CSV table of C-alpha atoms and ligand atoms in Angstrom, one decimal:
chain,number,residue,atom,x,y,z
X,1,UNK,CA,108.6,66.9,110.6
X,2,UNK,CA,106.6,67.6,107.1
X,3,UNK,CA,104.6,69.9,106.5
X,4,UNK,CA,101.5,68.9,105.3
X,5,UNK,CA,98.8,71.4,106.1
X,6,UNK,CA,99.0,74.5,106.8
X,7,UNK,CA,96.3,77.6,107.8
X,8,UNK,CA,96.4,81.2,107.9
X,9,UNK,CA,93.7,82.9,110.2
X,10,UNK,CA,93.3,87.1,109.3
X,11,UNK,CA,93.0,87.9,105.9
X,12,UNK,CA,92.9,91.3,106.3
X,13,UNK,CA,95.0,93.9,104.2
X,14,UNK,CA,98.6,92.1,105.1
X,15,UNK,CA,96.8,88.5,105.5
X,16,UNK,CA,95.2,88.4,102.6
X,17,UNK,CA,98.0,88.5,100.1
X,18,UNK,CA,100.5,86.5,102.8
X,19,UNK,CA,98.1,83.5,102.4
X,20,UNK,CA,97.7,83.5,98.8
X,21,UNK,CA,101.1,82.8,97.9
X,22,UNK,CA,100.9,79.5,100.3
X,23,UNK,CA,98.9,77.2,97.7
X,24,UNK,CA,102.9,77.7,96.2
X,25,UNK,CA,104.2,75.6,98.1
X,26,UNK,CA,101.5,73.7,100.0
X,27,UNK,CA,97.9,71.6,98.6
X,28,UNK,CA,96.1,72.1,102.1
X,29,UNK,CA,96.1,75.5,102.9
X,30,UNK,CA,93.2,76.3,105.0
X,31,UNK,CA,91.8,80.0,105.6
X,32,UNK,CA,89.9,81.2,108.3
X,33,UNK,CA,88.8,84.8,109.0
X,34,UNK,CA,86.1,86.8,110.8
X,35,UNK,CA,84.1,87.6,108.1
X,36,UNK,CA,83.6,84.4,106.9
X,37,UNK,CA,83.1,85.4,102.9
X,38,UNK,CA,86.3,87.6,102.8
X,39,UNK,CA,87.9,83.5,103.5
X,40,UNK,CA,85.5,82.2,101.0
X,41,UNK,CA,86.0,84.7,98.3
X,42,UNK,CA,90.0,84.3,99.0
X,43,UNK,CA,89.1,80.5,98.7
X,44,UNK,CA,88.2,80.8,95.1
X,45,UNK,CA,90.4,83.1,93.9
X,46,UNK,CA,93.7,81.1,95.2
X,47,UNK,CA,92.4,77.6,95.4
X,48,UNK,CA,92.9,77.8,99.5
X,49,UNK,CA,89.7,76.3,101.6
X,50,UNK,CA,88.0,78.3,103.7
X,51,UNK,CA,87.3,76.2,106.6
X,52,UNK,CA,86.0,76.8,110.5
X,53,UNK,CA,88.5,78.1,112.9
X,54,UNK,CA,88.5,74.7,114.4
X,55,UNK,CA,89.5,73.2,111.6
X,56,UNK,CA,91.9,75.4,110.7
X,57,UNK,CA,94.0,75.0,113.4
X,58,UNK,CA,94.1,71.8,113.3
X,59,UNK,CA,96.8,72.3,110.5
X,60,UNK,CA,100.2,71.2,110.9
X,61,UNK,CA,101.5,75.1,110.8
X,62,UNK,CA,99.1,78.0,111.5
X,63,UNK,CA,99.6,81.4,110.4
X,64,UNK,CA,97.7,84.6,112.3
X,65,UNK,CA,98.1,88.1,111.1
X,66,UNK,CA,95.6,90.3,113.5
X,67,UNK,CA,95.5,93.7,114.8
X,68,UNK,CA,97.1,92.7,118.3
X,69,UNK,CA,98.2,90.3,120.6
X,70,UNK,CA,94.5,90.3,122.4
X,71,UNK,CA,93.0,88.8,119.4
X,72,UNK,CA,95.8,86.3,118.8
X,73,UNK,CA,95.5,85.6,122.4
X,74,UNK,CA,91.4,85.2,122.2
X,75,UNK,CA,91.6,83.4,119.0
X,76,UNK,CA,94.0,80.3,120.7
X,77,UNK,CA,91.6,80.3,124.1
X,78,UNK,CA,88.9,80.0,121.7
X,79,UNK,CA,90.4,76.9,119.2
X,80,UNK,CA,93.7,75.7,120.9
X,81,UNK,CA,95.8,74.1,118.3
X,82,UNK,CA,96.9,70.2,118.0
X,83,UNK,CA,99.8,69.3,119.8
X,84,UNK,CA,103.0,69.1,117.5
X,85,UNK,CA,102.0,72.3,115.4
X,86,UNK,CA,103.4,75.4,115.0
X,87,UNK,CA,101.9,78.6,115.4
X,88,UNK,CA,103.4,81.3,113.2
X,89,UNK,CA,101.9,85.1,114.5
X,90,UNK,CA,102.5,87.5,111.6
X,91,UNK,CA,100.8,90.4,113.8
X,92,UNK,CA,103.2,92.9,115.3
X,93,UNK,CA,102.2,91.7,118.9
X,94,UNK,CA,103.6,92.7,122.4
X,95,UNK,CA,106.7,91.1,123.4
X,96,UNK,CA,105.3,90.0,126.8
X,97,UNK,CA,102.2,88.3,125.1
X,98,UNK,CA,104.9,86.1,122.8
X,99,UNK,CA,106.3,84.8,126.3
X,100,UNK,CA,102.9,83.9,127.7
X,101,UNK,CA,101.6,82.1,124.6
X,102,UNK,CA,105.1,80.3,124.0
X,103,UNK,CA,104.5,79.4,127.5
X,104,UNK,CA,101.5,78.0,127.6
X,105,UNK,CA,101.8,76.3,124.2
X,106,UNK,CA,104.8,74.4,124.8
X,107,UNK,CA,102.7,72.8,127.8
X,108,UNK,CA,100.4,71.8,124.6
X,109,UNK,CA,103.6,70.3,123.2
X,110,UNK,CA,102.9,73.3,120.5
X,111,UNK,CA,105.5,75.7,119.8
X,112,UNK,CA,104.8,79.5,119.0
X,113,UNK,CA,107.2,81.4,117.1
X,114,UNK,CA,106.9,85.7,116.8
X,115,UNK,CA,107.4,86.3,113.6
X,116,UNK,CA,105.7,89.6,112.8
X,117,UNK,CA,106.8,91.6,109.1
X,118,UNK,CA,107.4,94.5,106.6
X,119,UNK,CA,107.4,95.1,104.0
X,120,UNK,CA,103.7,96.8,103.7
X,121,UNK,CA,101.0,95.4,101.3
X,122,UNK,CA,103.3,95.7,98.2
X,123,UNK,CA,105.8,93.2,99.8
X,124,UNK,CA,103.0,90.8,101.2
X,125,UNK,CA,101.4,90.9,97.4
X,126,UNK,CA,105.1,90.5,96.0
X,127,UNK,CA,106.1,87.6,98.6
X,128,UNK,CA,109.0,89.9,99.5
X,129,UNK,CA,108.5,90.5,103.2
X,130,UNK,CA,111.1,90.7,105.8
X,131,UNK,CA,110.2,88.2,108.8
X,132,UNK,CA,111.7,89.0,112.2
X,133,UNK,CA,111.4,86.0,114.0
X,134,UNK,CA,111.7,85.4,117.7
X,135,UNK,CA,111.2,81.5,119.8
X,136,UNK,CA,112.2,78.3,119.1
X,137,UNK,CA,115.2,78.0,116.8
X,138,UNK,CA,114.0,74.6,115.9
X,139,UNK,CA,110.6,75.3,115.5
X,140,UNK,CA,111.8,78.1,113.0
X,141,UNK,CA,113.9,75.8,110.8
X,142,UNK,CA,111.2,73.5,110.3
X,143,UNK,CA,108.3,76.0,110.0
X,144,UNK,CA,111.1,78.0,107.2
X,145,UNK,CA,109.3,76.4,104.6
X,146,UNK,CA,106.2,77.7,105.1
X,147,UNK,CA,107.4,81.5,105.9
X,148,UNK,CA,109.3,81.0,102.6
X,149,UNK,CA,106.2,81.8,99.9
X,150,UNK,CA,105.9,85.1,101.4
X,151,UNK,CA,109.0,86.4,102.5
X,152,UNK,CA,112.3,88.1,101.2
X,153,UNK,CA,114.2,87.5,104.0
X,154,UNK,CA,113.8,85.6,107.8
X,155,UNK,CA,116.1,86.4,110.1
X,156,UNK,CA,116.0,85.2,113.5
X,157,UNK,CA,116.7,88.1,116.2
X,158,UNK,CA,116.5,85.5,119.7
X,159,UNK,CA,114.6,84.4,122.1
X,160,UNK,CA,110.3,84.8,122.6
X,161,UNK,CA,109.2,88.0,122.2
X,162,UNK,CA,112.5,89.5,120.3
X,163,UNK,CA,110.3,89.4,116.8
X,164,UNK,CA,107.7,91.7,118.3
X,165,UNK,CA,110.5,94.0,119.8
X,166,UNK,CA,112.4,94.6,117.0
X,167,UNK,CA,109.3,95.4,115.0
X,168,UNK,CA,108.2,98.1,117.1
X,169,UNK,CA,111.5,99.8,117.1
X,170,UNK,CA,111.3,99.3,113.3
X,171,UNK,CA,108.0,100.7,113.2
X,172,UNK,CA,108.9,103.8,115.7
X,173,UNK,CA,111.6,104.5,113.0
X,174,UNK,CA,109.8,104.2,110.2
X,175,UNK,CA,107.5,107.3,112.3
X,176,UNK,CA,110.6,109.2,113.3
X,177,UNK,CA,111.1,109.6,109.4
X,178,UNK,CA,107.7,110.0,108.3
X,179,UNK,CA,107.4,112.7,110.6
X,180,UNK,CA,111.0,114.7,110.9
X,181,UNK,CA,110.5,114.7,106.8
X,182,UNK,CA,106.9,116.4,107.2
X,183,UNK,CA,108.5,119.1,109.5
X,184,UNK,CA,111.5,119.9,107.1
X,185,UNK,CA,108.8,120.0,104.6
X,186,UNK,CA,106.9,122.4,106.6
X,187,UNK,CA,109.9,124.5,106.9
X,188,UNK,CA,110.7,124.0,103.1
X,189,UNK,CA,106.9,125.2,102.5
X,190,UNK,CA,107.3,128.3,104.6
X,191,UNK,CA,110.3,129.0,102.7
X,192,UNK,CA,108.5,128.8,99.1
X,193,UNK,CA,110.2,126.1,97.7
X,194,UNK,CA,109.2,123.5,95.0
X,195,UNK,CA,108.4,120.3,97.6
X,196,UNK,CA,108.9,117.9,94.5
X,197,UNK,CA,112.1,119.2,94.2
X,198,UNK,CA,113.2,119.6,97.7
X,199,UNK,CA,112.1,116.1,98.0
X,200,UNK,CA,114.1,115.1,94.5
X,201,UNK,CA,117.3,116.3,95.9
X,202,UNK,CA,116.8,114.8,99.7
X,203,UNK,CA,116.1,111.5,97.7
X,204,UNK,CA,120.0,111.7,96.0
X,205,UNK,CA,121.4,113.1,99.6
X,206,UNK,CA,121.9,112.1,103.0
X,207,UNK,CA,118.3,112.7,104.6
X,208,UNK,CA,117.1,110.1,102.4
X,209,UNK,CA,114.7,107.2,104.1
X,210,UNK,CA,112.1,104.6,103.0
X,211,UNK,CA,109.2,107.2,103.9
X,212,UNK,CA,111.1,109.3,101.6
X,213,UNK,CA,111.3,107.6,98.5
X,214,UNK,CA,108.1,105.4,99.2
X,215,UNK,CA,106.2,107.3,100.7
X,216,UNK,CA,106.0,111.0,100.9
X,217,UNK,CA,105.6,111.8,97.3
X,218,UNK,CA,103.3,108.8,96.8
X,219,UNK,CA,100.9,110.0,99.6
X,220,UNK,CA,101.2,113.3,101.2
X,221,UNK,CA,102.5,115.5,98.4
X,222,UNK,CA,99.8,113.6,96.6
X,223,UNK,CA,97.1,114.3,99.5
X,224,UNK,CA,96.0,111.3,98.6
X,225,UNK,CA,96.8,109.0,102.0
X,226,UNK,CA,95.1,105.9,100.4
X,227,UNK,CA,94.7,102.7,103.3
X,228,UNK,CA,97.1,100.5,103.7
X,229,UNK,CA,98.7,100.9,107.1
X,230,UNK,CA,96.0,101.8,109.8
X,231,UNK,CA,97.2,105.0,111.8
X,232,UNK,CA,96.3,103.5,114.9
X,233,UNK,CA,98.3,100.5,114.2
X,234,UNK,CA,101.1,102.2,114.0
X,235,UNK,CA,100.3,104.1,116.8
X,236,UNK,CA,99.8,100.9,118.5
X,237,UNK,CA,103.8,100.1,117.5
X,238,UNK,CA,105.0,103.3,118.6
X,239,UNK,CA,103.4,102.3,122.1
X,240,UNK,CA,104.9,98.7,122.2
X,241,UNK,CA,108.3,100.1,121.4
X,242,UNK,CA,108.2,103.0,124.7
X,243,UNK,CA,106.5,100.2,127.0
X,244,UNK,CA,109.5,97.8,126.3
X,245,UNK,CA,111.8,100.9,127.0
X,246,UNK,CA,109.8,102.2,130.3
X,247,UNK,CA,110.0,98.4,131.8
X,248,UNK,CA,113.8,98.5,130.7
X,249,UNK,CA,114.6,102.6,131.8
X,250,UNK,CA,115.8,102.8,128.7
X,251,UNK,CA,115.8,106.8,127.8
X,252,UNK,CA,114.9,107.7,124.3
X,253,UNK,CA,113.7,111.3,124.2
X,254,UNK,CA,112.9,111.7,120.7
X,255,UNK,CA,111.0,108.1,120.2
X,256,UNK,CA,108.8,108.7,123.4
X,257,UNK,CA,108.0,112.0,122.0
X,258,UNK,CA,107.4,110.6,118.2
X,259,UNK,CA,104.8,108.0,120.1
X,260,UNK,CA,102.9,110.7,122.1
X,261,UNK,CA,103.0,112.7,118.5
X,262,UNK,CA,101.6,109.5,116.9
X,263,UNK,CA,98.9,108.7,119.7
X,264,UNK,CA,97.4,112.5,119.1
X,265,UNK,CA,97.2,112.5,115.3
X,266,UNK,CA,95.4,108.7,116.0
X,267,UNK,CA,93.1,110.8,118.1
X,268,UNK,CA,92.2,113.1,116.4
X,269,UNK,CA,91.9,111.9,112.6
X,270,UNK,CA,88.7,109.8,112.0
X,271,UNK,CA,89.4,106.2,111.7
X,272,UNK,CA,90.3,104.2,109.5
X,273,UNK,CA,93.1,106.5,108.0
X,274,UNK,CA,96.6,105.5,106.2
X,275,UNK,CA,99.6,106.0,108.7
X,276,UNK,CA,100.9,108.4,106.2
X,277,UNK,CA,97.8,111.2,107.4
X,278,UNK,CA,99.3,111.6,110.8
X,279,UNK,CA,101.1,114.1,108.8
X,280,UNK,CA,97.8,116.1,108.8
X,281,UNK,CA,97.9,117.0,112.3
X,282,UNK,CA,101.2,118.9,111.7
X,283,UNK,CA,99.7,120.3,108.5
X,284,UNK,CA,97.3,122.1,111.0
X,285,UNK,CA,99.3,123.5,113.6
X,286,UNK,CA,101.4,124.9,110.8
X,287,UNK,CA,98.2,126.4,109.1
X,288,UNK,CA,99.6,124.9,105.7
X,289,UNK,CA,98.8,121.7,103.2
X,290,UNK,CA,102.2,119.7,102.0
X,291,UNK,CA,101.4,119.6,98.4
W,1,NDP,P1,93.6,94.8,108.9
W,1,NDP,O1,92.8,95.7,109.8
W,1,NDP,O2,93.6,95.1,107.4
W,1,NDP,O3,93.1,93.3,109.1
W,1,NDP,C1,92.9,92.8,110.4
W,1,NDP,C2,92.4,91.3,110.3
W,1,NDP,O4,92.2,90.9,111.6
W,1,NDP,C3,91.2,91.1,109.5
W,1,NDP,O5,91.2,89.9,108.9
W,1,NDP,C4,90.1,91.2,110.6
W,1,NDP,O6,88.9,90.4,110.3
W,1,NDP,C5,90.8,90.4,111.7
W,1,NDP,N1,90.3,90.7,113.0
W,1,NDP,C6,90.2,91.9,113.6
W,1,NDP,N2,89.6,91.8,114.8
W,1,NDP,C7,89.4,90.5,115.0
W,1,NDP,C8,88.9,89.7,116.1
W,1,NDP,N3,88.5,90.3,117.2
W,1,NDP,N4,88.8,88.4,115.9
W,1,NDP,C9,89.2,87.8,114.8
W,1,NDP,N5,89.7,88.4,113.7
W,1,NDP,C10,89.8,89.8,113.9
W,1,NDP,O7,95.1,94.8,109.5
W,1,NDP,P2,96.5,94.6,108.7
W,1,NDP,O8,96.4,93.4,107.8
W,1,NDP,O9,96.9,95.9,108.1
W,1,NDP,O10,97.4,94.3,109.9
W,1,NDP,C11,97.5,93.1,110.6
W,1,NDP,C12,98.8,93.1,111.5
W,1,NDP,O11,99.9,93.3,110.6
W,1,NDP,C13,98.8,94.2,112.5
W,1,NDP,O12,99.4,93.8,113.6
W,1,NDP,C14,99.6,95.3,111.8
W,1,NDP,O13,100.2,96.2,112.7
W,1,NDP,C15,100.6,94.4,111.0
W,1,NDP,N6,101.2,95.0,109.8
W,1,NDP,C16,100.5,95.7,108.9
W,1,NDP,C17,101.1,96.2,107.7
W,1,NDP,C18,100.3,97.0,106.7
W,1,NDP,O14,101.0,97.6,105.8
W,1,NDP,N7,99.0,97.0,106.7
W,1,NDP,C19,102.5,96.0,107.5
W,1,NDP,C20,103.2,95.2,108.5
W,1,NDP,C21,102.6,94.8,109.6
W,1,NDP,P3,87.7,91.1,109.5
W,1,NDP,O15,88.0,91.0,108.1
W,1,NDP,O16,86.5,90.4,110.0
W,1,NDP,O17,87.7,92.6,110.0
């Protein structure tokens, strides 16, 4: 099958930049989102057309990229897509909700692929997003193309639902490190060490991670936490990924306890704020700032 239109419905902070690299590869690129001038404005600054969400899904490949699978879900009750399509969901969803909308769609002769990413805002505004992809193999190698603009790599983990999983555990991770580096940097603090340097040297040793080269310097020695990755969203990851292991009785100690950790800094810091300010909440109970 060719592709001839395709539509991308969510241009929020990750949606935004997914969808304007799409006018690369396709002419009819339709975008829909809830606040309808955010799809206009991203209409004339990346020659897309902002269209109604009927129309948009209408498109031979459909893209979504929302806050969780209950808007996904509302959005294809709502506009159902033409039989044939693809639907591509870019949000990290629930596994669970992949199975019931692959299900359902395939009776609509429409097949419905997970494929949520990372790669944060830089990668979506560099096209360099990894794509974890879980469904129909074939619907993947044909809907390829249209992943491509955005992504770095796709990799296909198996079968509905196995895109959402893997990005949770991903996600959990990611938390794991942002926080076990805030508590040796607590400990560092007490200790009255240079953090820069303490974090200079854990950068060129083995307790190195993403959060610490990306991350921890950039935003929390910095205090500056700017928004890019809701809190609660992650929180939201970190509760996908100890669901999937309570219906499995799979025992993970330290990631149930990183998602209860997350869950109370969401709580508790006014919202919207960057993932990176959960930190804050163990900046209190240590009585100290990370800077
Ligand atoms: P944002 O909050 O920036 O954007 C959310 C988008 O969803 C907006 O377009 C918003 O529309 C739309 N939306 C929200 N509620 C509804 C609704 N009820 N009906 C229709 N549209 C709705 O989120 P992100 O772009 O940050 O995240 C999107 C997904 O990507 C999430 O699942 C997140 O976990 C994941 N993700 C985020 C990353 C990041 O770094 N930000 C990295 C990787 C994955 P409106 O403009 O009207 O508010």
């Amino acid at each position: 099958m060719a592709i001839e239109s395709v539509a991308f419905i969510g241009l929020g902070a990750m949606g935004w930049h997914m969808a304007a690299h799409l006018p690369k590869a396709f002419s009819d690129v339709r975008v829909w989102n809830r606040t309808f001038s955010k799809a206009e404005q991203h209409a004339q600054l990346f020659s897309t057309t902002a269209t109604s969400l009927e129309h948009a899904v209408q498109a031979d490949v459909i893209f979504s990229c929302l806050p969780t699978s209950q808007q996904v879900e509302d959005i294809i009750a709502q506009a159902p897509p033409k039989a044939g399509s693809i639907w591509v969901d870019c949000t990290s969803g629930e596994p669970q909700s992949a199975q019931k909308l692959a299900q359902s769609l395939k009776a609509r002769q429409v097949a419905y692929l997970d494929a949520p990413v990372s790669g944060q805002t830089i990668g979506a505004e560099k096209g360099t997003l990894t794509v974890m992809v879980g469904g129909d193999a074939e619907a993947l190698a044909i809907a390829s193309v249209a992943i491509q603009p955005f992504a770095g790599m796709i990799e296909y983990v198996g079968q509905s639902g196995a895109g959402f999983a893997v990005k949770a555990v991903n996600n959990i991770l990611m938390a794991v490190n942002l926080w076990s580096l805030a508590e040796g940097m607590c400990n560092l603090k007490a200790q009255a060490v240079d953090l820069n340097a303490a974090l200079k040297c854990i950068n060129a040793s083995s307790g190195q991670s993403g959060i610490s080269h990306n991350i921890f310097a950039q935003r929390v020695l910095s205090q500056e936490f700017p928004l890019t990755f809701a809190l609660n969203l992650l929180a939201k990851d970190a509760k996908i990924a100890t669901d999937l292991a309570s219906d499995s009785n799979t025992v993970m100690p330290v990631l149930q306890l990183t998602q209860q950790l997350l869950r109370s800094a969401s709580n508790s810091l006014p919202q919207p704020s960057d993932f990176s300010s959960a930190v804050k909440l163990l900046e209190q109970w240590n009585q100290t700032q990370l800077s």
